[in-house]
Amino acid sequence: MSDEAFPRYGVREQTLSETAIDHAIEQLRLLGYAIVDGGYSSEELALLSQKFDAAKQQMEERFGREQLAAIDEHNTVRVPMVYDRAFLDLARNSAVAEICRRMMGEAFLLNQQNGVINPGRAQRYNQSAYHRDLPYQHYVSSRPLALNALFCIDPFTLDNGATHVVPGSHKQEAFPSDTIVKALEVQAVAPAGSFIVLDCMVYHAGGVNRTETPRRAVNHVYTIPMMKQQVDMPTVLGDDFTQDPYERKLLGYDYQVPVNIEAYYEQRRAKSAK
């Protein structure tokens, strides 16, 4: 890409954008989405691919594939870090964490982590309808309350159902008219190993996978702490899952709601001791 400045006149101010993270944040603010390189080697990506399939198999052994299919959960692996700590490392990705800090502030947590599978052969996919990741909400804010970082285990292509996005729709309270959606929607084509980062208020939808192979990804939603997690991760993972201060904050251990007054006082004492 050329560094030559675009011709202009009457411009007194311009956004300073120098690094890849700067570019991603600028695009997120303008369009509501950006593609971010995860920084993984081909060997690391191959290992994550294997671990994804192993986590799915463990989920099916634990809960039963038919039982999961009956509630439309067979193409989703809830909290995959339960099955392998490699997914905790994935949730800690430094590029994504920097974007979250700069856009939401120092206080944010992992609201949810889910492995998602878009089945091949144009089968039904439960994320194929347009939605916001904070559904049923019709408001906009000056900065995001939540960010979605969808990690591409497989490449996202036009053929395998790359995510549809309506750019800029995070700035408007109402869902755009069908005419405008059709005119403006784009598909977020992205290579394996990258994150598709979305402002959670941008309207988006999973595409149709017309290939023979399922397309896999790991979805992460990061939110401000006042939003409760999709699944209570500290309870699911157990108190001894990690003692790392950053990880405990990220996973919500530091933001648990006290179950009684005694627990509230104990929480206060713990904070005072830090």
CSV table of C-alpha atoms in Angstrom, one decimal:
chain,number,residue,atom,x,y,z
A,1,MET,CA,0.0,0.0,0.0
A,2,SER,CA,1.4,3.4,-0.9
A,3,ASP,CA,2.2,6.0,1.8
A,4,GLU,CA,1.4,8.8,-0.6
A,5,ALA,CA,-1.2,11.2,0.9
A,6,PHE,CA,-4.5,11.6,-0.8
A,7,PRO,CA,-5.1,15.0,-2.4
A,8,ARG,CA,-7.3,17.2,-0.2
A,9,TYR,CA,-8.2,20.7,0.7
A,10,GLY,CA,-9.9,22.3,3.7
A,11,VAL,CA,-8.7,19.5,5.9
A,12,ARG,CA,-7.4,20.7,9.3
A,13,GLU,CA,-7.6,17.4,11.2
A,14,GLN,CA,-6.8,13.8,10.3
A,15,THR,CA,-6.9,10.6,12.3
A,16,LEU,CA,-3.4,9.3,13.1
A,17,SER,CA,-3.2,5.6,12.1
A,18,GLU,CA,0.3,4.0,11.8
A,19,THR,CA,0.1,0.4,13.1
A,20,ALA,CA,-2.0,-2.6,12.1
A,21,ILE,CA,-3.9,-2.2,15.4
A,22,ASP,CA,-4.4,1.5,14.7
A,23,HIS,CA,-5.9,0.6,11.3
A,24,ALA,CA,-8.2,-2.0,12.7
A,25,ILE,CA,-9.5,0.4,15.4
A,26,GLU,CA,-10.1,3.1,12.8
A,27,GLN,CA,-12.0,0.7,10.6
A,28,LEU,CA,-14.0,-0.6,13.5
A,29,ARG,CA,-15.1,2.9,14.4
A,30,LEU,CA,-16.0,3.7,10.8
A,31,LEU,CA,-17.4,0.4,9.5
A,32,GLY,CA,-18.0,-1.7,12.6
A,33,TYR,CA,-15.7,-4.6,11.5
A,34,ALA,CA,-12.0,-5.3,10.7
A,35,ILE,CA,-9.8,-8.3,9.8
A,36,VAL,CA,-6.9,-8.7,12.3
A,37,ASP,CA,-4.0,-11.1,11.9
A,38,GLY,CA,-3.8,-13.4,14.9
A,39,GLY,CA,-0.1,-13.8,14.6
A,40,TYR,CA,-0.1,-17.7,14.6
A,41,SER,CA,2.3,-19.9,12.6
A,42,SER,CA,1.0,-22.6,10.3
A,43,GLU,CA,2.1,-25.2,12.9
A,44,GLU,CA,0.2,-23.4,15.7
A,45,LEU,CA,-2.9,-23.1,13.5
A,46,ALA,CA,-2.7,-26.8,12.6
A,47,LEU,CA,-2.6,-27.7,16.3
A,48,LEU,CA,-5.6,-25.5,17.1
A,49,SER,CA,-7.5,-27.2,14.3
A,50,GLN,CA,-6.8,-30.6,15.8
A,51,LYS,CA,-7.7,-29.3,19.3
A,52,PHE,CA,-11.0,-27.9,18.0
A,53,ASP,CA,-12.0,-31.2,16.6
A,54,ALA,CA,-11.0,-33.0,19.8
A,55,ALA,CA,-13.1,-30.5,21.9
A,56,LYS,CA,-16.1,-31.1,19.7
A,57,GLN,CA,-15.7,-34.9,20.1
A,58,GLN,CA,-15.4,-34.5,23.9
A,59,MET,CA,-18.5,-32.4,24.0
A,60,GLU,CA,-20.5,-35.0,22.0
A,61,GLU,CA,-19.2,-37.8,24.3
A,62,ARG,CA,-20.2,-35.8,27.4
A,63,PHE,CA,-23.6,-34.5,26.3
A,64,GLY,CA,-24.6,-36.8,23.4
A,65,ARG,CA,-24.8,-35.7,19.8
A,66,GLU,CA,-28.5,-36.5,19.3
A,67,GLN,CA,-29.4,-34.7,22.5
A,68,LEU,CA,-27.4,-31.7,21.3
A,69,ALA,CA,-29.0,-31.8,17.9
A,70,ALA,CA,-32.4,-31.8,19.5
A,71,ILE,CA,-31.7,-28.4,21.0
A,72,ASP,CA,-29.8,-27.1,18.0
A,73,GLU,CA,-26.5,-27.1,19.9
A,74,HIS,CA,-24.6,-29.7,17.8
A,75,ASN,CA,-22.7,-27.1,15.7
A,76,THR,CA,-21.6,-25.1,18.8
A,77,VAL,CA,-18.9,-26.0,21.3
A,78,ARG,CA,-19.6,-24.0,24.4
A,79,VAL,CA,-16.6,-22.8,26.4
A,80,PRO,CA,-14.0,-24.9,24.5
A,81,MET,CA,-11.3,-24.0,27.1
A,82,VAL,CA,-13.1,-26.5,29.3
A,83,TYR,CA,-11.7,-29.2,27.1
A,84,ASP,CA,-8.3,-27.7,26.3
A,85,ARG,CA,-6.4,-24.7,27.8
A,86,ALA,CA,-5.1,-23.8,24.3
A,87,PHE,CA,-8.4,-22.0,23.9
A,88,LEU,CA,-7.6,-19.9,27.0
A,89,ASP,CA,-4.4,-18.8,25.3
A,90,LEU,CA,-6.5,-18.0,22.2
A,91,ALA,CA,-8.9,-15.8,24.3
A,92,ARG,CA,-5.8,-13.9,25.5
A,93,ASN,CA,-4.6,-13.0,22.0
A,94,SER,CA,-2.5,-9.8,22.5
A,95,ALA,CA,-3.8,-8.0,19.4
A,96,VAL,CA,-7.4,-8.6,20.4
A,97,ALA,CA,-6.7,-7.6,24.0
A,98,GLU,CA,-5.1,-4.3,22.8
A,99,ILE,CA,-8.1,-3.5,20.7
A,100,CYS,CA,-10.4,-4.2,23.6
A,101,ARG,CA,-8.4,-2.0,25.9
A,102,ARG,CA,-8.2,0.9,23.5
A,103,MET,CA,-11.9,0.8,22.6
A,104,MET,CA,-13.6,-0.3,25.8
A,105,GLY,CA,-11.1,0.6,28.5
A,106,GLU,CA,-9.0,-1.4,30.9
A,107,ALA,CA,-12.1,-3.1,32.5
A,108,PHE,CA,-13.4,-5.8,30.2
A,109,LEU,CA,-14.1,-9.5,30.4
A,110,LEU,CA,-14.7,-12.5,28.2
A,111,ASN,CA,-18.4,-12.8,28.1
A,112,GLN,CA,-18.5,-15.9,26.0
A,113,GLN,CA,-16.3,-18.3,24.0
A,114,ASN,CA,-17.9,-20.7,21.6
A,115,GLY,CA,-16.6,-22.9,18.8
A,116,VAL,CA,-18.9,-22.5,15.9
A,117,ILE,CA,-19.3,-24.8,12.9
A,118,ASN,CA,-21.0,-23.7,9.6
A,119,PRO,CA,-22.0,-27.1,8.1
A,120,GLY,CA,-21.3,-27.8,4.5
A,121,ARG,CA,-23.7,-28.6,1.6
A,122,ALA,CA,-25.8,-25.6,2.3
A,123,GLN,CA,-27.2,-27.1,5.5
A,124,ARG,CA,-29.1,-24.9,7.9
A,125,TYR,CA,-26.9,-22.7,10.1
A,126,ASN,CA,-28.3,-21.2,13.3
A,127,GLN,CA,-26.4,-17.9,12.8
A,128,SER,CA,-27.6,-17.3,9.3
A,129,ALA,CA,-30.1,-14.6,10.2
A,130,TYR,CA,-29.0,-10.9,10.6
A,131,HIS,CA,-28.5,-10.0,14.2
A,132,ARG,CA,-26.5,-8.0,16.7
A,133,ASP,CA,-24.4,-9.8,19.3
A,134,LEU,CA,-26.3,-7.8,21.8
A,135,PRO,CA,-29.7,-8.8,20.4
A,136,TYR,CA,-33.0,-7.0,20.8
A,137,GLN,CA,-31.2,-3.8,21.6
A,138,HIS,CA,-31.9,-0.7,19.6
A,139,TYR,CA,-29.5,2.0,20.7
A,140,VAL,CA,-26.0,3.2,19.8
A,141,SER,CA,-23.2,4.4,22.0
A,142,SER,CA,-20.2,6.6,21.6
A,143,ARG,CA,-17.8,3.7,22.2
A,144,PRO,CA,-18.5,-0.1,22.0
A,145,LEU,CA,-19.9,-1.9,25.0
A,146,ALA,CA,-18.9,-5.2,23.5
A,147,LEU,CA,-16.6,-6.5,20.8
A,148,ASN,CA,-16.7,-9.8,18.9
A,149,ALA,CA,-13.5,-11.5,17.8
A,150,LEU,CA,-14.3,-14.5,15.6
A,151,PHE,CA,-11.1,-16.6,15.1
A,152,CYS,CA,-10.9,-18.3,11.7
A,153,ILE,CA,-9.8,-21.9,12.2
A,154,ASP,CA,-10.5,-22.3,8.5
A,155,PRO,CA,-10.4,-19.6,5.8
A,156,PHE,CA,-13.6,-17.6,5.4
A,157,THR,CA,-14.5,-17.5,1.7
A,158,LEU,CA,-17.4,-16.6,-0.5
A,159,ASP,CA,-18.0,-20.3,-1.1
A,160,ASN,CA,-18.0,-21.5,2.5
A,161,GLY,CA,-20.2,-18.8,4.0
A,162,ALA,CA,-18.0,-15.8,5.0
A,163,THR,CA,-19.8,-13.6,7.5
A,164,HIS,CA,-22.1,-11.0,6.0
A,165,VAL,CA,-21.8,-7.5,7.5
A,166,VAL,CA,-23.8,-4.2,7.0
A,167,PRO,CA,-21.0,-1.7,7.3
A,168,GLY,CA,-21.8,1.3,9.6
A,169,SER,CA,-24.9,-0.3,11.0
A,170,HIS,CA,-23.5,0.0,14.5
A,171,LYS,CA,-24.2,3.7,14.3
A,172,GLN,CA,-27.9,3.5,13.7
A,173,GLU,CA,-30.5,2.3,16.2
A,174,ALA,CA,-32.9,0.6,13.7
A,175,PHE,CA,-32.2,-2.3,11.4
A,176,PRO,CA,-31.6,-0.8,7.9
A,177,SER,CA,-34.2,-1.3,5.2
A,178,ASP,CA,-34.0,-4.4,3.1
A,179,THR,CA,-33.1,-2.3,0.1
A,180,ILE,CA,-30.1,-0.8,1.9
A,181,VAL,CA,-29.0,-4.1,3.4
A,182,LYS,CA,-28.9,-5.6,-0.1
A,183,ALA,CA,-27.0,-2.6,-1.5
A,184,LEU,CA,-24.4,-2.3,1.3
A,185,GLU,CA,-23.8,-5.8,2.7
A,186,VAL,CA,-20.4,-7.2,2.2
A,187,GLN,CA,-18.8,-10.6,3.1
A,188,ALA,CA,-15.8,-10.6,5.5
A,189,VAL,CA,-13.4,-12.8,3.6
A,190,ALA,CA,-10.5,-13.7,5.9
A,191,PRO,CA,-7.6,-16.2,5.9
A,192,ALA,CA,-7.3,-18.9,8.5
A,193,GLY,CA,-5.5,-17.7,11.6
A,194,SER,CA,-7.1,-14.2,11.5
A,195,PHE,CA,-9.8,-12.7,13.7
A,196,ILE,CA,-12.9,-11.0,12.2
A,197,VAL,CA,-13.4,-8.3,14.9
A,198,LEU,CA,-16.9,-6.8,15.0
A,199,ASP,CA,-18.5,-4.0,17.1
A,200,CYS,CA,-21.3,-6.1,18.7
A,201,MET,CA,-23.9,-3.6,17.5
A,202,VAL,CA,-23.1,-4.0,13.8
A,203,TYR,CA,-25.6,-6.2,12.0
A,204,HIS,CA,-24.1,-9.4,10.6
A,205,ALA,CA,-25.1,-12.9,9.6
A,206,GLY,CA,-23.4,-16.2,8.8
A,207,GLY,CA,-23.3,-17.0,5.1
A,208,VAL,CA,-24.3,-20.2,3.4
A,209,ASN,CA,-21.6,-22.8,3.2
A,210,ARG,CA,-21.9,-24.4,-0.3
A,211,THR,CA,-18.8,-26.5,0.0
A,212,GLU,CA,-18.5,-30.1,1.1
A,213,THR,CA,-16.5,-29.2,4.2
A,214,PRO,CA,-17.7,-27.7,7.5
A,215,ARG,CA,-16.2,-24.3,8.2
A,216,ARG,CA,-14.9,-23.8,11.8
A,217,ALA,CA,-14.3,-20.8,14.0
A,218,VAL,CA,-14.0,-19.8,17.6
A,219,ASN,CA,-16.2,-16.9,18.6
A,220,HIS,CA,-15.2,-14.6,21.5
A,221,VAL,CA,-17.4,-11.8,22.9
A,222,TYR,CA,-15.7,-9.3,25.2
A,223,THR,CA,-17.9,-6.9,27.1
A,224,ILE,CA,-17.7,-4.3,29.9
A,225,PRO,CA,-18.0,-6.0,33.3
A,226,MET,CA,-21.6,-4.9,34.0
A,227,MET,CA,-22.9,-7.4,31.4
A,228,LYS,CA,-23.3,-10.9,32.8
A,229,GLN,CA,-21.6,-13.8,31.0
A,230,GLN,CA,-23.5,-16.1,28.7
A,231,VAL,CA,-22.2,-18.9,30.9
A,232,ASP,CA,-20.8,-18.3,34.4
A,233,MET,CA,-17.2,-19.2,33.6
A,234,PRO,CA,-15.8,-19.1,37.1
A,235,THR,CA,-18.4,-21.7,38.1
A,236,VAL,CA,-17.9,-23.8,35.0
A,237,LEU,CA,-14.1,-23.7,35.1
A,238,GLY,CA,-13.7,-23.9,38.9
A,239,ASP,CA,-11.7,-21.7,41.2
A,240,ASP,CA,-8.5,-23.5,40.7
A,241,PHE,CA,-8.5,-23.2,36.8
A,242,THR,CA,-6.1,-20.3,37.0
A,243,GLN,CA,-4.4,-18.1,39.6
A,244,ASP,CA,-3.0,-15.7,37.1
A,245,PRO,CA,-4.4,-12.2,38.0
A,246,TYR,CA,-5.0,-11.1,34.3
A,247,GLU,CA,-6.7,-14.4,33.5
A,248,ARG,CA,-8.9,-14.3,36.5
A,249,LYS,CA,-10.0,-10.8,35.6
A,250,LEU,CA,-10.5,-11.7,31.9
A,251,LEU,CA,-12.6,-14.8,32.8
A,252,GLY,CA,-14.8,-12.9,35.3
A,253,TYR,CA,-13.5,-14.2,38.6
A,254,ASP,CA,-13.0,-10.6,39.8
A,255,TYR,CA,-16.5,-9.6,38.8
A,256,GLN,CA,-18.6,-12.3,40.4
A,257,VAL,CA,-21.8,-11.1,42.1
A,258,PRO,CA,-21.6,-11.8,45.8
A,259,VAL,CA,-24.3,-14.4,46.8
A,260,ASN,CA,-24.9,-12.7,50.2
A,261,ILE,CA,-23.8,-9.8,52.4
A,262,GLU,CA,-21.0,-11.8,54.0
A,263,ALA,CA,-19.6,-12.6,50.6
A,264,TYR,CA,-19.8,-8.9,49.6
A,265,TYR,CA,-17.8,-8.0,52.7
A,266,GLU,CA,-15.2,-10.7,51.9
A,267,GLN,CA,-14.9,-9.3,48.4
A,268,ARG,CA,-14.3,-5.9,49.7
A,269,ARG,CA,-11.6,-7.2,52.1
A,270,ALA,CA,-9.9,-9.0,49.2
A,271,LYS,CA,-9.9,-5.8,47.1
A,272,SER,CA,-8.5,-3.7,50.0
A,273,ALA,CA,-5.7,-6.2,50.4
A,274,LYS,CA,-4.4,-5.7,46.9
